[in-house]
Tab-separated table of C-alpha atoms in Angstrom:
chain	number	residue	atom	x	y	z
A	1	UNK	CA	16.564	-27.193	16.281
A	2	UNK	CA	16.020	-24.769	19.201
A	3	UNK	CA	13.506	-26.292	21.996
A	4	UNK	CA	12.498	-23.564	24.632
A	5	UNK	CA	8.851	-22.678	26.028
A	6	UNK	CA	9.838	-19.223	24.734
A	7	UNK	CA	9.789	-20.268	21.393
A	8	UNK	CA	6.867	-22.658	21.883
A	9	UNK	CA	5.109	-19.394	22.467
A	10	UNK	CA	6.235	-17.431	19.974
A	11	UNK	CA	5.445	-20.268	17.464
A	12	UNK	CA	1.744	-20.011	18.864
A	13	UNK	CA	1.285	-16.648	19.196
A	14	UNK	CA	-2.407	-15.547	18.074
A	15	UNK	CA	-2.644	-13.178	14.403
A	16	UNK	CA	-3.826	-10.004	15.232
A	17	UNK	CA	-1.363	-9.866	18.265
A	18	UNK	CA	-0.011	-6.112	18.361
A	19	UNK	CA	3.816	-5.642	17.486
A	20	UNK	CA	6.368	-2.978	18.427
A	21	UNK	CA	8.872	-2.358	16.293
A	22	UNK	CA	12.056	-0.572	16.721
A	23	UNK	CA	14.151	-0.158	13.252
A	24	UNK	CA	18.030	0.785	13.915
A	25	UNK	CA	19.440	3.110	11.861
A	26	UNK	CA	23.104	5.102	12.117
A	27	UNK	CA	21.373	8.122	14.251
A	28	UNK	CA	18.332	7.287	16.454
A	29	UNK	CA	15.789	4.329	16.226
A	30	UNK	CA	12.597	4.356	14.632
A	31	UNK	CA	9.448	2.979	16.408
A	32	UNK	CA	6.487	1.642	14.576
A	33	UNK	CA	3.459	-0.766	15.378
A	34	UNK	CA	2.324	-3.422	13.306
A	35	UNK	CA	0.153	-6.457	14.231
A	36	UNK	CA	1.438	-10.072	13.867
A	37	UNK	CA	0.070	-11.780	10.891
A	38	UNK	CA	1.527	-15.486	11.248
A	39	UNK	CA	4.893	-17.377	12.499
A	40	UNK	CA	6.284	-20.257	10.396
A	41	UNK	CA	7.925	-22.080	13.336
A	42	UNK	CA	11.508	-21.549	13.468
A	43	UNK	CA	11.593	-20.159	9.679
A	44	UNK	CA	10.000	-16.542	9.705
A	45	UNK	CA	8.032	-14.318	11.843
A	46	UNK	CA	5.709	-12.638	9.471
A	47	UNK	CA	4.071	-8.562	10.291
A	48	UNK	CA	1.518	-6.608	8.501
A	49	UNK	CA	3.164	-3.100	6.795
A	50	UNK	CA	0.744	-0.512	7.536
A	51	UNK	CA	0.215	3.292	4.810
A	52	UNK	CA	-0.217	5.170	7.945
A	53	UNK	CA	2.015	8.638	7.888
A	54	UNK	CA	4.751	6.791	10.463
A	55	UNK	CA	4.941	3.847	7.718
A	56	UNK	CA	5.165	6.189	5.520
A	57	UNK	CA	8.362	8.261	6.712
A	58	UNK	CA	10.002	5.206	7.720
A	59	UNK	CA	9.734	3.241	4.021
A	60	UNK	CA	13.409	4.674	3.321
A	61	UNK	CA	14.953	2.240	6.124
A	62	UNK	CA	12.314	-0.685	5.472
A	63	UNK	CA	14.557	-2.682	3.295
A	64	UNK	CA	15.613	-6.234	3.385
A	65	UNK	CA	19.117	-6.916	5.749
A	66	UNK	CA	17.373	-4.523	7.799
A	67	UNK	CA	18.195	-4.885	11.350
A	68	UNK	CA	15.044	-4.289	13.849
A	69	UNK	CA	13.606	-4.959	17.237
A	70	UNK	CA	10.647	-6.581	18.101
A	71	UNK	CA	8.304	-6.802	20.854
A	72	UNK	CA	5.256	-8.670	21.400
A	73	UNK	CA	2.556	-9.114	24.172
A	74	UNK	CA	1.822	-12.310	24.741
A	75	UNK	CA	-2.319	-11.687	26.314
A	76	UNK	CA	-3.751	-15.000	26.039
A	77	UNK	CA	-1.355	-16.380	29.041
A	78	UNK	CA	-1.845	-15.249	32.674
A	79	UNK	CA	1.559	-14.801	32.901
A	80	UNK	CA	1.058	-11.608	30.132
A	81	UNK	CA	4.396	-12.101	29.049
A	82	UNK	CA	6.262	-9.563	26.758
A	83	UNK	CA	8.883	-10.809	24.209
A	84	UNK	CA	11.597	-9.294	22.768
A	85	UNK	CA	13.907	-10.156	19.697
A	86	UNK	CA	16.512	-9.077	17.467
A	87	UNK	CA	16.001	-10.448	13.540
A	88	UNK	CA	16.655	-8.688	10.038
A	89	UNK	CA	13.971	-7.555	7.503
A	90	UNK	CA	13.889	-11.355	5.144
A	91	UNK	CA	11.546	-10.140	2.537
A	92	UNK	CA	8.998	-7.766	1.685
A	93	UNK	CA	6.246	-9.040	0.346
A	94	UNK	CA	3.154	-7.367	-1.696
A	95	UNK	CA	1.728	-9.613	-3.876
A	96	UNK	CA	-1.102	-10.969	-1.216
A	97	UNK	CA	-0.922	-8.588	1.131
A	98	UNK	CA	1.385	-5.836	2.098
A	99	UNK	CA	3.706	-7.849	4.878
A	100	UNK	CA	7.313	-7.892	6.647
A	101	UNK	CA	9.021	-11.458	6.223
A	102	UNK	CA	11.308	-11.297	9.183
A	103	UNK	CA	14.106	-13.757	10.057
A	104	UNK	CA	13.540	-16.337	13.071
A	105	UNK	CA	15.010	-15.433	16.199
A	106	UNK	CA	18.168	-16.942	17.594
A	107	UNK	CA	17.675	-15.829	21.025
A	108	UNK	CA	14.389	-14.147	22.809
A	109	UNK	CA	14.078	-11.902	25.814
A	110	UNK	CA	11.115	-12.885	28.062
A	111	UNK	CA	9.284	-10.273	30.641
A	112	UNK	CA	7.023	-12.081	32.737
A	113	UNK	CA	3.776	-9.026	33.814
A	114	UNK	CA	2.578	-11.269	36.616
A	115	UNK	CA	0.884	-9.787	39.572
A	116	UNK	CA	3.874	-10.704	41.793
A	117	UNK	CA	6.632	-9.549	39.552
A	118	UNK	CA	7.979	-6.052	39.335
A	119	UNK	CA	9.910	-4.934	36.011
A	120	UNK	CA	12.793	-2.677	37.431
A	121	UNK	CA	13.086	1.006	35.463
A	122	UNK	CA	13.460	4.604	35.874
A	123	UNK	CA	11.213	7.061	34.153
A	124	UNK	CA	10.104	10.530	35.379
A	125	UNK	CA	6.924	11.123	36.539
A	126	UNK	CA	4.591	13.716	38.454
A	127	UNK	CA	2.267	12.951	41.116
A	128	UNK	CA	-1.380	15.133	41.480
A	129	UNK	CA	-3.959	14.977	43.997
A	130	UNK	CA	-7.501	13.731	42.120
A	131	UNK	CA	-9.050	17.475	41.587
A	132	UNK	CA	-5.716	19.494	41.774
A	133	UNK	CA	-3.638	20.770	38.675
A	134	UNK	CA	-0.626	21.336	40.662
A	135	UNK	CA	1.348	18.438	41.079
A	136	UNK	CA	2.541	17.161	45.293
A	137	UNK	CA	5.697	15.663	44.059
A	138	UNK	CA	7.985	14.879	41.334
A	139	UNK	CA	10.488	12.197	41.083
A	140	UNK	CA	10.715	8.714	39.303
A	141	UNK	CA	8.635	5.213	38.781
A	142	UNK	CA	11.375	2.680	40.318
A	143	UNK	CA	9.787	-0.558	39.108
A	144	UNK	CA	6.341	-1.739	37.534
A	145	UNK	CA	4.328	-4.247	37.494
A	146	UNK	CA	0.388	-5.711	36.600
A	147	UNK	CA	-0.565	-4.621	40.105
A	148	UNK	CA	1.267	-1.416	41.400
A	149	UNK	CA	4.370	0.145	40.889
A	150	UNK	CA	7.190	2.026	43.402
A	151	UNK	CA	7.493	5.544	43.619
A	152	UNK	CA	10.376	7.787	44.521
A	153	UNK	CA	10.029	11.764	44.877
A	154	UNK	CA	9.584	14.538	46.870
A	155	UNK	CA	7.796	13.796	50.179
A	156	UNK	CA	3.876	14.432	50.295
A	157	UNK	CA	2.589	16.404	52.764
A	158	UNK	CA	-0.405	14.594	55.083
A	159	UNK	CA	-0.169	11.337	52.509
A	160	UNK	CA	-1.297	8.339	54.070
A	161	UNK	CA	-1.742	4.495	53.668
A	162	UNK	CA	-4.944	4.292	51.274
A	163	UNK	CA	-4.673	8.311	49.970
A	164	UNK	CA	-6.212	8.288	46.245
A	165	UNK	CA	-3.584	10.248	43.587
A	166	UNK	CA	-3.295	11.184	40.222
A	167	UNK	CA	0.662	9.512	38.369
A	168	UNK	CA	0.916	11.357	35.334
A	169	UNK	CA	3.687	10.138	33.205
A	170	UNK	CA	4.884	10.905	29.862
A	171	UNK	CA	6.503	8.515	26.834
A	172	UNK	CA	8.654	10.690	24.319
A	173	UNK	CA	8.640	9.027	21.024
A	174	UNK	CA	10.969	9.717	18.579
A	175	UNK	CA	9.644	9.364	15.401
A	176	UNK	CA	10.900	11.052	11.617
A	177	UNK	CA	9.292	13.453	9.128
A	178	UNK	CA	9.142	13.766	5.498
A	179	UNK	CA	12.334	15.742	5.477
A	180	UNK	CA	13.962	13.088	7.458
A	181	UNK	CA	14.490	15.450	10.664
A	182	UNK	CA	13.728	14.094	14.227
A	183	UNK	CA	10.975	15.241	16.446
A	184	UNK	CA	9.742	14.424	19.744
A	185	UNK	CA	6.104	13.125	20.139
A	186	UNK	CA	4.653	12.502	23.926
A	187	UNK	CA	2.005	10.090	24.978
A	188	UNK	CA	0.855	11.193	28.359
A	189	UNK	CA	-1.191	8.914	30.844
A	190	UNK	CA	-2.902	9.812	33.725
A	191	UNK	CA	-3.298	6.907	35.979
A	192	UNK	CA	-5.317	6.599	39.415
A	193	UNK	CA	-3.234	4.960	42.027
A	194	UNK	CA	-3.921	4.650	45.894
A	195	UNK	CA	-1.213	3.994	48.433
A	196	UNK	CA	-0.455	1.174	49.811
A	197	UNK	CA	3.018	1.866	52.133
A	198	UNK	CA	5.160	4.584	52.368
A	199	UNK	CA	8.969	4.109	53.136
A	200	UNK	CA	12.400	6.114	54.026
A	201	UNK	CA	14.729	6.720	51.668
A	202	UNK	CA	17.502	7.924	54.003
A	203	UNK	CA	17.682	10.064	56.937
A	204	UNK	CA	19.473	12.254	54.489
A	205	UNK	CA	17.160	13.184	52.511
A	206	UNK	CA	13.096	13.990	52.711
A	207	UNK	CA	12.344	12.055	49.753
A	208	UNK	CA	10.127	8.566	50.003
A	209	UNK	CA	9.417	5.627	48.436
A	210	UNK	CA	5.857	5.441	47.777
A	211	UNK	CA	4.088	2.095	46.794
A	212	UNK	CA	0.933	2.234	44.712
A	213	UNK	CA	-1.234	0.045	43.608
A	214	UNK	CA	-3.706	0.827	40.512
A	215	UNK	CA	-6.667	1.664	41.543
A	216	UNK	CA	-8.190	0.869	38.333
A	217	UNK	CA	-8.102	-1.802	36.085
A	218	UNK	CA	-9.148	-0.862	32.574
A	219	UNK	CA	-7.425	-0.643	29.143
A	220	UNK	CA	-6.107	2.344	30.025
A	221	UNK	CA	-4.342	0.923	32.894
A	222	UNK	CA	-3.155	-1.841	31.040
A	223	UNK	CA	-2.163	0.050	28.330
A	224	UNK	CA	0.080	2.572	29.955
A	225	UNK	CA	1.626	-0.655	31.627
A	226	UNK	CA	2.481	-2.065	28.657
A	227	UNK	CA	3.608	0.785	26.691
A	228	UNK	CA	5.807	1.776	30.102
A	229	UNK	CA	7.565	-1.603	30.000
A	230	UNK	CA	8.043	-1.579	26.030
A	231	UNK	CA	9.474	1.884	26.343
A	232	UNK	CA	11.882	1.294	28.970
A	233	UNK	CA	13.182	-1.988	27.328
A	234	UNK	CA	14.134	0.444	24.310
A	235	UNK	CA	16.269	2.822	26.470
């Protein structure tokens, strides 16, 4: 029998706990969300099938053998942690409620979203001032984490330590229709962020690292960290 925290967790995880899954398929993946509706300890994992239209479009590759990725925020520790996991579809199950039987994990990959850690990525981005449609810089998010995240791009003109901005930041989903062709969907967050140090990149070039930290800490906020990790662990 496996003995790990990781799975101690996963074994307690809370119902209602919202679920990202990624179903593999020969040509791109498809990305749904489901909550988590129980976990028989090192047996199943077990997820509610939603009738939405993404469901929906997706039913032809919901099949049992299935292989699929999830992930799963872990809220009710400070630590926030976000787990990941690679199982098959075990059953499909109707008769008391419409759920996913999954397989138990063999192995699970553990993100910790604690104030002093910073998830490493790369993901375009555009930076505003508050009141201004037309954007100071573009470049990339470097890393993330529950308190800030680092900034590379074109240099700022008159920036300095404690300047309020505007990160705007786009996740493309790619997600299938009826007719089983491919399209692009974007979620786009606008999140506040002050400065809290500026650095060199190289003498080479004008571009600078900028460090922000969020100014605020709502569920948007949280949300676009979230979804920001999730995404990037999919890529």
């Amino acid at each position: 029998m496996i003995e790990n925290s990781d799975f101690d967790c996963l074994n307690t995880m809370r119902c209602k706990t919202e679920v990202y899954l990624q179903i593999l398929t020969p040509t791109q993946p498809i990305r749904l969300k489901s909550r988590l509706i129980g976990v028989d300890p090192f047996m199943s994992v077990i997820l509610a099938m939603h009738n939405d239209d993404d469901w929906l479009t997706a039913k032809n590759f919901i099949r049992e053998g299935q292989v699929v990725i999830i992930r799963l925020l872990n809220s009710e520790e400070s630590e926030a942690n976000i787990f990941a996991f690679r199982c098959n579809i075990q059953k499909i199950m109707s008769i008391a409620g419409n759920w996913l039987v999954m397989d138990y994990p063999k192995q699970i990959e553990k993100v910790c979203l604690r104030q002093n850690v910073r998830y490493p990525i790369r993901h375009d981005c555009t930076i505003y001032h508050e009141k201004s449609t037309k954007p100071v810089s573009t470049g990339y998010l470097n890393d993330i984490s529950i308190k800030g995240c680092a900034f590379t791009g074109d240099f700022i003109a008159g920036c300095v330590v404690g300047d309020s901005y505007q990160l705007c930041i786009q996740l493309s989903e790619n997600k299938y229709n009826l007719d089983t062709e491919s399209k692009n969907e974007n979620e786009k967050f606008n999140i506040q962020v002050t400065v809290k140090n500026i650095t060199d990149i190289s003498i080479h070039t004008e571009q600078k690292q900028y460090g922000f930290v969020f100014t605020q800490k709502d569920q948007t906020t949280i949300d676009f960290i979230k979804k920001t990790i999730f995404y990037n662990l999919s890529h």
